[in-house]
Structure formats: structure tokens, C-alpha cells
Coordinates of C-alpha atoms and ligand atoms in Angstrom, one line a residue:
M1 CA 238.7 -51.9 62.1
L2 CA 239.9 -54.1 64.9
I3 CA 241.1 -56.8 62.6
R4 CA 242.3 -55.5 59.4
T5 CA 245.1 -53.1 58.6
G6 CA 243.7 -51.9 55.3
G7 CA 242.9 -53.3 51.9
D8 CA 246.3 -53.9 50.5
G9 CA 246.2 -56.8 48.1
F10 CA 242.4 -56.7 48.0
Q11 CA 240.8 -58.0 44.8
H12 CA 237.8 -56.1 43.5
P13 CA 234.9 -58.3 42.5
L14 CA 233.8 -57.9 38.9
S15 CA 230.6 -56.0 38.4
S16 CA 229.3 -59.1 36.6
D17 CA 229.3 -60.8 40.0
I18 CA 226.2 -58.8 40.8
T19 CA 223.3 -60.3 39.0
P20 CA 220.9 -57.9 37.2
R21 CA 218.0 -59.5 39.0
E22 CA 219.2 -58.5 42.4
A23 CA 220.0 -55.1 41.1
Y24 CA 216.5 -54.8 39.7
F25 CA 215.0 -55.8 43.0
S26 CA 216.6 -53.0 45.0
R27 CA 216.0 -50.5 42.1
R28 CA 212.3 -51.4 42.1
L29 CA 211.9 -50.6 45.8
W30 CA 213.7 -47.3 45.3
L31 CA 211.6 -46.4 42.3
T32 CA 208.4 -46.9 44.3
A33 CA 209.6 -44.5 46.9
L34 CA 210.8 -42.0 44.3
A35 CA 207.6 -42.2 42.3
A36 CA 205.5 -41.5 45.3
S37 CA 207.7 -38.5 46.3
G38 CA 207.8 -36.8 42.9
V39 CA 211.6 -36.6 43.1
A40 CA 213.9 -37.8 40.3
W41 CA 211.5 -38.3 37.4
A42 CA 214.6 -38.3 35.3
G43 CA 215.7 -41.4 37.2
R44 CA 212.6 -43.3 36.2
E45 CA 213.0 -42.3 32.6
A46 CA 216.6 -43.4 32.6
F47 CA 215.5 -46.7 34.2
A48 CA 212.8 -47.2 31.5
Q49 CA 215.3 -46.5 28.7
G50 CA 218.0 -48.7 30.2
S51 CA 221.5 -47.3 30.3
A52 CA 225.2 -48.0 29.6
R53 CA 226.0 -49.4 33.0
P54 CA 224.0 -52.6 33.3
N55 CA 223.1 -52.4 37.0
R56 CA 222.4 -48.8 37.1
L57 CA 220.3 -47.6 40.1
A58 CA 217.6 -45.0 39.9
A59 CA 218.9 -41.5 39.2
L60 CA 218.9 -39.0 42.1
P61 CA 220.2 -35.7 40.8
G62 CA 221.3 -32.9 43.1
Q63 CA 221.9 -29.3 42.5
R64 CA 225.5 -28.1 43.2
S65 CA 225.8 -27.2 46.8
A66 CA 226.4 -23.6 48.0
V67 CA 227.6 -24.8 51.4
D68 CA 231.2 -23.7 52.1
G69 CA 233.6 -26.6 51.6
A70 CA 231.0 -28.9 50.0
T71 CA 232.6 -28.9 46.5
S72 CA 236.1 -30.4 46.4
A73 CA 238.0 -30.0 43.1
E74 CA 239.9 -33.2 43.7
K75 CA 239.8 -36.2 41.4
L76 CA 236.8 -38.4 42.3
T77 CA 237.4 -41.9 43.4
S78 CA 235.9 -44.2 40.8
Y79 CA 232.3 -45.5 41.2
Q80 CA 233.8 -48.9 41.1
D81 CA 236.0 -48.3 44.1
V82 CA 233.4 -46.3 46.0
T83 CA 230.9 -49.2 45.7
Q84 CA 233.2 -52.2 46.0
Y85 CA 235.6 -51.2 48.8
N86 CA 233.5 -50.7 51.8
N87 CA 233.2 -50.9 55.6
F88 CA 229.7 -52.1 56.6
Y89 CA 230.3 -54.7 59.3
E90 CA 226.6 -55.8 59.3
F91 CA 227.6 -57.6 56.1
G92 CA 231.0 -58.8 57.1
T93 CA 234.4 -57.4 58.0
S94 CA 236.2 -57.6 54.8
K95 CA 236.2 -54.8 52.3
S96 CA 234.5 -56.9 49.6
D97 CA 231.8 -58.3 51.8
P98 CA 229.3 -55.4 51.6
A99 CA 229.3 -55.3 47.8
A100 CA 229.0 -59.1 47.7
R101 CA 226.4 -59.6 50.4
A102 CA 224.3 -56.4 50.8
D103 CA 221.7 -57.4 48.2
S104 CA 219.8 -58.9 51.1
L105 CA 219.2 -55.4 52.5
K106 CA 215.8 -54.1 51.6
P107 CA 216.1 -50.3 51.3
G108 CA 212.3 -49.9 51.3
P109 CA 209.8 -49.5 52.7
W110 CA 211.8 -47.6 55.2
T111 CA 211.2 -45.3 58.1
V112 CA 213.3 -43.2 60.3
Q113 CA 211.9 -42.6 63.8
V114 CA 212.9 -39.2 65.4
E115 CA 212.5 -39.1 69.1
G116 CA 213.8 -37.6 72.4
L117 CA 214.1 -34.0 73.3
V118 CA 212.2 -32.4 70.4
N119 CA 208.8 -30.6 70.1
K120 CA 207.8 -32.6 67.0
P121 CA 208.9 -36.2 67.3
G122 CA 207.6 -38.5 64.6
T123 CA 208.3 -41.2 62.1
F124 CA 209.4 -40.1 58.6
D125 CA 209.0 -42.5 55.7
L126 CA 211.5 -42.4 52.9
D127 CA 209.1 -40.3 50.7
A128 CA 208.8 -37.7 53.4
L129 CA 212.6 -37.6 53.8
L130 CA 213.3 -37.3 50.1
K131 CA 210.9 -34.3 49.9
L132 CA 212.1 -32.6 53.0
A133 CA 214.7 -30.4 51.4
P134 CA 216.3 -29.9 47.9
M135 CA 218.8 -32.5 47.0
E136 CA 222.4 -31.2 46.7
E137 CA 225.6 -32.8 45.3
R138 CA 228.4 -32.6 47.8
I139 CA 231.9 -33.7 47.0
Y140 CA 233.5 -34.8 50.2
R141 CA 236.8 -36.5 51.2
L142 CA 236.1 -39.6 53.3
R143 CA 239.0 -40.5 55.6
C144 CA 238.7 -43.9 57.2
V145 CA 240.4 -44.4 60.6
E146 CA 242.3 -47.3 59.0
G147 CA 244.4 -44.9 56.9
W148 CA 242.8 -44.8 53.5
S149 CA 240.6 -42.1 51.9
M150 CA 238.3 -41.5 49.0
V151 CA 236.7 -38.5 47.3
I152 CA 232.9 -39.2 46.9
P153 CA 230.2 -37.2 45.2
W154 CA 227.2 -37.6 47.6
V155 CA 223.6 -36.6 47.0
G156 CA 221.6 -35.3 50.0
Y157 CA 220.9 -32.3 52.1
S158 CA 222.2 -30.8 55.4
L159 CA 221.1 -32.8 58.4
S160 CA 220.1 -29.5 59.9
A161 CA 217.0 -29.4 57.6
L162 CA 215.6 -32.4 59.4
I163 CA 216.8 -31.2 62.8
K164 CA 215.0 -27.8 62.4
R165 CA 211.8 -29.6 61.3
V166 CA 211.5 -31.5 64.6
E167 CA 212.4 -28.5 66.8
P168 CA 215.0 -29.6 69.4
Q169 CA 214.2 -28.5 72.9
G170 CA 216.7 -26.3 74.9
S171 CA 217.8 -29.3 76.9
A172 CA 218.9 -31.3 73.7
K173 CA 222.7 -31.3 73.5
Y174 CA 223.5 -34.5 71.5
V175 CA 222.0 -36.5 68.6
E176 CA 222.2 -40.3 68.6
F177 CA 221.9 -42.3 65.4
V178 CA 220.7 -45.9 65.4
T179 CA 221.1 -48.1 62.4
L180 CA 219.3 -51.2 61.2
A181 CA 220.1 -54.4 62.9
D182 CA 218.1 -57.2 61.3
P183 CA 219.7 -60.6 61.2
K184 CA 217.4 -61.6 58.4
Q185 CA 218.9 -59.0 56.1
M186 CA 222.4 -58.7 57.6
P187 CA 224.5 -61.8 57.9
G188 CA 227.3 -60.0 59.6
L189 CA 225.2 -59.6 62.8
R190 CA 226.2 -63.2 63.6
S191 CA 229.6 -62.0 64.4
R192 CA 230.0 -60.2 67.8
V193 CA 232.6 -57.8 66.5
L194 CA 230.3 -54.9 67.6
D195 CA 227.4 -54.7 70.0
W196 CA 224.6 -54.3 67.5
P197 CA 222.9 -52.1 66.5
Y198 CA 225.7 -49.9 65.2
T199 CA 225.1 -46.5 66.8
E200 CA 226.8 -43.2 66.5
G201 CA 226.4 -39.7 67.9
L202 CA 227.2 -36.1 67.4
R203 CA 227.0 -33.0 69.6
L204 CA 224.0 -31.0 68.5
D205 CA 226.1 -28.1 67.2
E206 CA 228.1 -30.6 65.1
A207 CA 224.9 -32.1 63.7
L208 CA 223.6 -28.7 62.9
H209 CA 226.8 -27.7 61.0
P210 CA 225.9 -27.3 57.3
L211 CA 228.6 -29.8 56.2
S212 CA 226.8 -32.6 58.2
L213 CA 225.0 -34.4 55.4
L214 CA 222.0 -36.7 55.3
A215 CA 222.9 -38.7 52.2
F216 CA 220.5 -40.6 49.9
G217 CA 222.7 -41.1 46.9
L218 CA 226.1 -41.0 45.3
Y219 CA 227.3 -40.3 41.8
G220 CA 223.8 -39.0 40.9
E221 CA 222.1 -42.2 41.8
V222 CA 220.4 -43.6 44.9
L223 CA 222.7 -45.2 47.4
P224 CA 223.8 -48.7 46.6
N225 CA 223.0 -51.0 49.5
Q226 CA 226.6 -51.4 50.5
N227 CA 227.0 -47.6 50.9
G228 CA 224.2 -47.4 53.5
A229 CA 220.9 -47.4 51.6
P230 CA 218.5 -45.8 51.8
V231 CA 219.7 -43.0 54.1
R232 CA 223.0 -42.4 55.9
L233 CA 225.0 -39.8 57.6
V234 CA 228.2 -38.2 56.1
V235 CA 230.3 -36.1 58.5
P236 CA 233.4 -35.3 56.4
W237 CA 235.7 -33.9 59.0
K238 CA 235.4 -37.0 61.2
Y239 CA 236.8 -40.5 60.6
G240 CA 234.5 -42.5 58.4
F241 CA 233.0 -44.6 61.1
K242 CA 231.0 -41.6 62.4
S243 CA 229.1 -41.7 59.1
A244 CA 226.5 -44.2 60.1
K245 CA 224.8 -46.2 57.3
S246 CA 221.1 -47.3 57.0
I247 CA 219.7 -45.1 59.8
V248 CA 216.4 -46.1 61.4
K249 CA 216.3 -43.9 64.4
I250 CA 217.5 -40.4 65.4
R251 CA 217.3 -39.5 69.1
F252 CA 217.9 -36.1 70.8
T253 CA 219.5 -36.4 74.2
E254 CA 220.9 -34.3 77.0
R255 CA 223.7 -36.7 77.8
Q256 CA 226.4 -37.8 75.4
P257 CA 225.2 -41.0 73.8
K258 CA 227.1 -44.3 73.6
T259 CA 228.6 -45.2 70.3
A260 CA 229.3 -48.6 69.0
W261 CA 233.0 -48.2 68.3
N262 CA 233.7 -46.3 71.6
E263 CA 232.0 -49.2 73.5
A264 CA 234.0 -51.8 71.6
A265 CA 237.4 -50.1 72.0
P266 CA 237.3 -46.9 74.1
Q267 CA 241.0 -46.3 74.1
E268 CA 241.0 -46.4 70.3
Y269 CA 237.8 -44.7 69.3
G270 CA 236.6 -41.6 71.1
F271 CA 233.3 -39.8 70.8
Y272 CA 234.6 -36.9 68.8
S273 CA 236.8 -38.8 66.3
N274 CA 237.8 -35.7 64.4
V275 CA 240.4 -36.4 61.7
N276 CA 243.6 -35.3 63.4
P277 CA 247.0 -36.2 61.9
Q278 CA 248.7 -35.2 65.2
V279 CA 246.8 -37.7 67.4
A280 CA 247.9 -41.2 66.6
H281 CA 245.6 -44.2 66.9
P282 CA 247.2 -46.3 69.7
R283 CA 248.2 -48.9 67.1
W284 CA 249.2 -46.7 64.1
S285 CA 250.0 -43.2 63.0
Q286 CA 247.2 -41.0 61.5
A287 CA 249.7 -38.6 59.9
S288 CA 249.2 -39.8 56.3
E289 CA 246.7 -41.7 54.2
R290 CA 246.4 -43.9 51.1
R291 CA 244.0 -42.5 48.5
I292 CA 242.1 -45.5 47.1
G293 CA 242.7 -45.8 43.3
E294 CA 246.1 -44.2 43.5
E295 CA 248.0 -47.2 44.6
G296 CA 251.4 -47.5 43.1
G297 CA 252.4 -51.0 44.3
L298 CA 255.5 -51.0 46.4
F299 CA 256.1 -47.3 45.8
A300 CA 252.5 -46.2 46.7
K301 CA 252.8 -42.6 47.8
R302 CA 250.8 -41.7 50.8
R303 CA 249.4 -38.2 51.2
P304 CA 249.6 -36.1 54.4
T305 CA 246.3 -36.2 56.4
L306 CA 244.9 -32.8 56.9
M307 CA 243.6 -31.4 60.2
F308 CA 239.8 -32.0 60.4
N309 CA 240.3 -33.8 57.0
G310 CA 240.9 -30.4 55.4
Y311 CA 237.7 -28.8 56.8
E312 CA 239.4 -26.8 59.5
K313 CA 238.3 -23.5 58.2
Q314 CA 234.6 -24.6 58.3
V315 CA 234.5 -26.6 61.6
G316 CA 237.6 -25.6 63.7
Q317 CA 235.6 -23.1 65.8
L318 CA 233.4 -25.9 67.0
Y319 CA 236.3 -27.2 69.1
A320 CA 237.9 -23.9 70.2
G321 CA 239.6 -24.4 73.6
M322 CA 239.2 -28.2 73.6
D323 CA 242.2 -30.4 74.2
L324 CA 241.9 -32.6 71.1
S325 CA 244.2 -35.3 72.4
K326 CA 241.9 -35.7 75.4
F327 CA 238.7 -35.4 73.3
Y328 CA 239.9 -37.7 70.5
Ligands
MTE1 N1 225.9 -49.1 60.0 C1 227.2 -49.0 59.7 N2 227.7 -47.8 59.3 C2 229.0 -47.6 58.9 C3 229.9 -48.7 59.1 C4 229.4 -49.9 59.5 O1 230.1 -50.9 59.7 N3 228.1 -50.0 59.8 N4 231.2 -48.5 58.8 C5 231.7 -47.1 58.9 C6 233.1 -46.9 58.3 S1 234.4 -47.5 59.3 C7 233.4 -46.2 57.2 S2 235.0 -45.9 56.7 C8 232.3 -45.7 56.3 C9 232.5 -46.3 54.9 O2 231.5 -45.8 54.0 P1 231.5 -46.3 52.5 O3 231.6 -47.8 52.5 O4 230.3 -45.8 51.9 O5 232.7 -45.6 51.9 O6 231.0 -46.2 56.8 C10 230.8 -46.1 58.2 N5 229.4 -46.4 58.5
MO2 MO1 236.3 -46.5 58.5

């Protein structure tokens, strides 16, 4: 985000660049976890039978979500764009790096450690997380702070399900998310563009909002590595960088946690980072956005960015009385 202005002129790699062998490897890890959990038997069947898309990942179906705001009627961004135009700096800073290089990420075995101000801290393995609550499909707009957006059908469940399970104590006011930082799996860690590991944070009431999603899949399949396998956050009313990928630790705190982007450039990236067309980034306007897949060359039409990314009705009250240009 510090370096690039966006993806204009970016060439999508062909899906044939990804070898079936590498795809099989990550699929196999996932299937082990899914088999153990009893989730997504349909996925194993589809895998056994093969499928039209050569590098298909294990199926992870979700029921349609009943959460208010969780089902957009907008045209979905293509699977191709969702999985080949990414920000995941642990694999490099260009949009094509994650798809090209994230095969080295091992999405299993995987654990998420939950600690801090909770009555029931503990370590959850992927099987336990997959079983914790029913999987739902959530169609969310994702607005990157760089000025582009997508519409993505995620699969997961409200983060609140996990939070309630661990019973936060009265003193817990914030939730910190720590993501994987393993130089053996993540070649981008050699670059000091951020102070690794990538961390993010939410206020506890934001984390408990039903729209805050713990995501395990997209397009009805488990997450591709480049989208943050095996488990990530998706907070649709905030700029995309709040949606931390490949989470390994969740910590409940009394004080507002540090976040990687705020540490790197505090004037540019605040703790809240709510999508707000009225508050410009110091180096560019946030009033409009480019929807990926809708480019029209020189005449590309941008769409107006909506307050809270269009989720104002659902989340506006979380910020009642706050000066949003101060708490950006
Ligand atoms: N661990 C980690 N999480 C991350 C990032 C990252 O670099 N590392 N990039 C963020 C940014 S800037 C965006 S826009 C979204 C992109 O998610 P997507 O590639 O699945 O669309 O992931 C966010 N989560
Ligand atoms: Mo982003």
C-alpha cells in the first residue's frame, strides 16, 4: 500500500501457471482437516470425482446467512480476479505475488491460540474451528484502501461465535489478531515493508458485531492460500487491510492493540480504518473506487464509495458521537 497506486496495467497469470501438484498438496492438507471434522463430505466427494476446474479446492458449503447485510445482490467479482489480484505482503508486494508464491504456505496442521482477558483461553485446531458454528455464505463488498473493490462470496461464521465460546472478561475491551510470520513459508518476510508479524485489532464491540466474519472459504470452497488460508478475518465496513489473513493468535486486551499498518504509517492508517468517502487518505481521495473486473480502459468508470462501505445501517451506531476524521 505504501508503494503501489493500484493494479492498473496488471497482467493476470494464467491458471495453468499453478501446477496441479501444488494444488493437490494444499488440497490434501485441507481434506485431512475436513475429514476429521465431519464437515463438507460433499467436498471430499467432489474431490474424488474430479471437477471441471482443474485445480479445484475442497468444497466448503455454507448456508445462506440470515445476518442483516450479509447478502449483497451485486454482481460477484470473478473467482479468477478474487484469487489472482491480492494483497498479502508476506508473499510480496505486487498483486500477482500471492497467487504466484503462496503455494509454500502450509494451511495445515494449523492452530489458533486464544489468550488474554478471557475465562476460557485455549488453542483451537482447525478441526475444532470448523466445527464451532454452522458455515454460512456471506456476500460482502471488500474495499481496499488503495481505491479498488470486489464483491466476494465468503464462507465462514460470525467471529462472535468464537468470542462467546472463550468468555471475555469484563476488562476486555479490544481484540488483537496476530497472523503467521514464518520465513520458511513466506518469502515476503525478507522485505521490511512491515514489522512482522502482520497484526490487526478491533474494539470488542466491533468484533462482536454479527457482520465480523471468521472466514474459512470463498466461492463454496476452502480458502486458497493467497486469500489467507486456512482462516482469516473479514470486516466488510473497514478497509481491506483490517481483514487479517492466516491468523494464528487472537488476544483479548484492555488497551488498544498496535496494528502493523498503523505502526508503519500512523498518519495514513488509523486504528479504526472505517471506509469513509469523506476522509481522504493523505495521498489520495477515498471518494470513489474502481470495481475489479469492470475496468473500461481509459474510460473506466469509478463508483462512489459508500459510508462504512454501504454497511452504515448495520454498524453506524458503533461510532455514534465519534469524530471520524480524528478516529480514522
Ligand atoms: N496477513 C495479511 N493479511 C492481509 C494483508 C496482508 O498483507 N497480510 N493484506 C490486507 C489487504 S491490504 C487487503 S485489501 C486484503 C485483501 O484480501 P484478498 O486478497 O483476499 O482480497 O487482505 C488484507 N489482509
Ligand atoms: Mo488493501
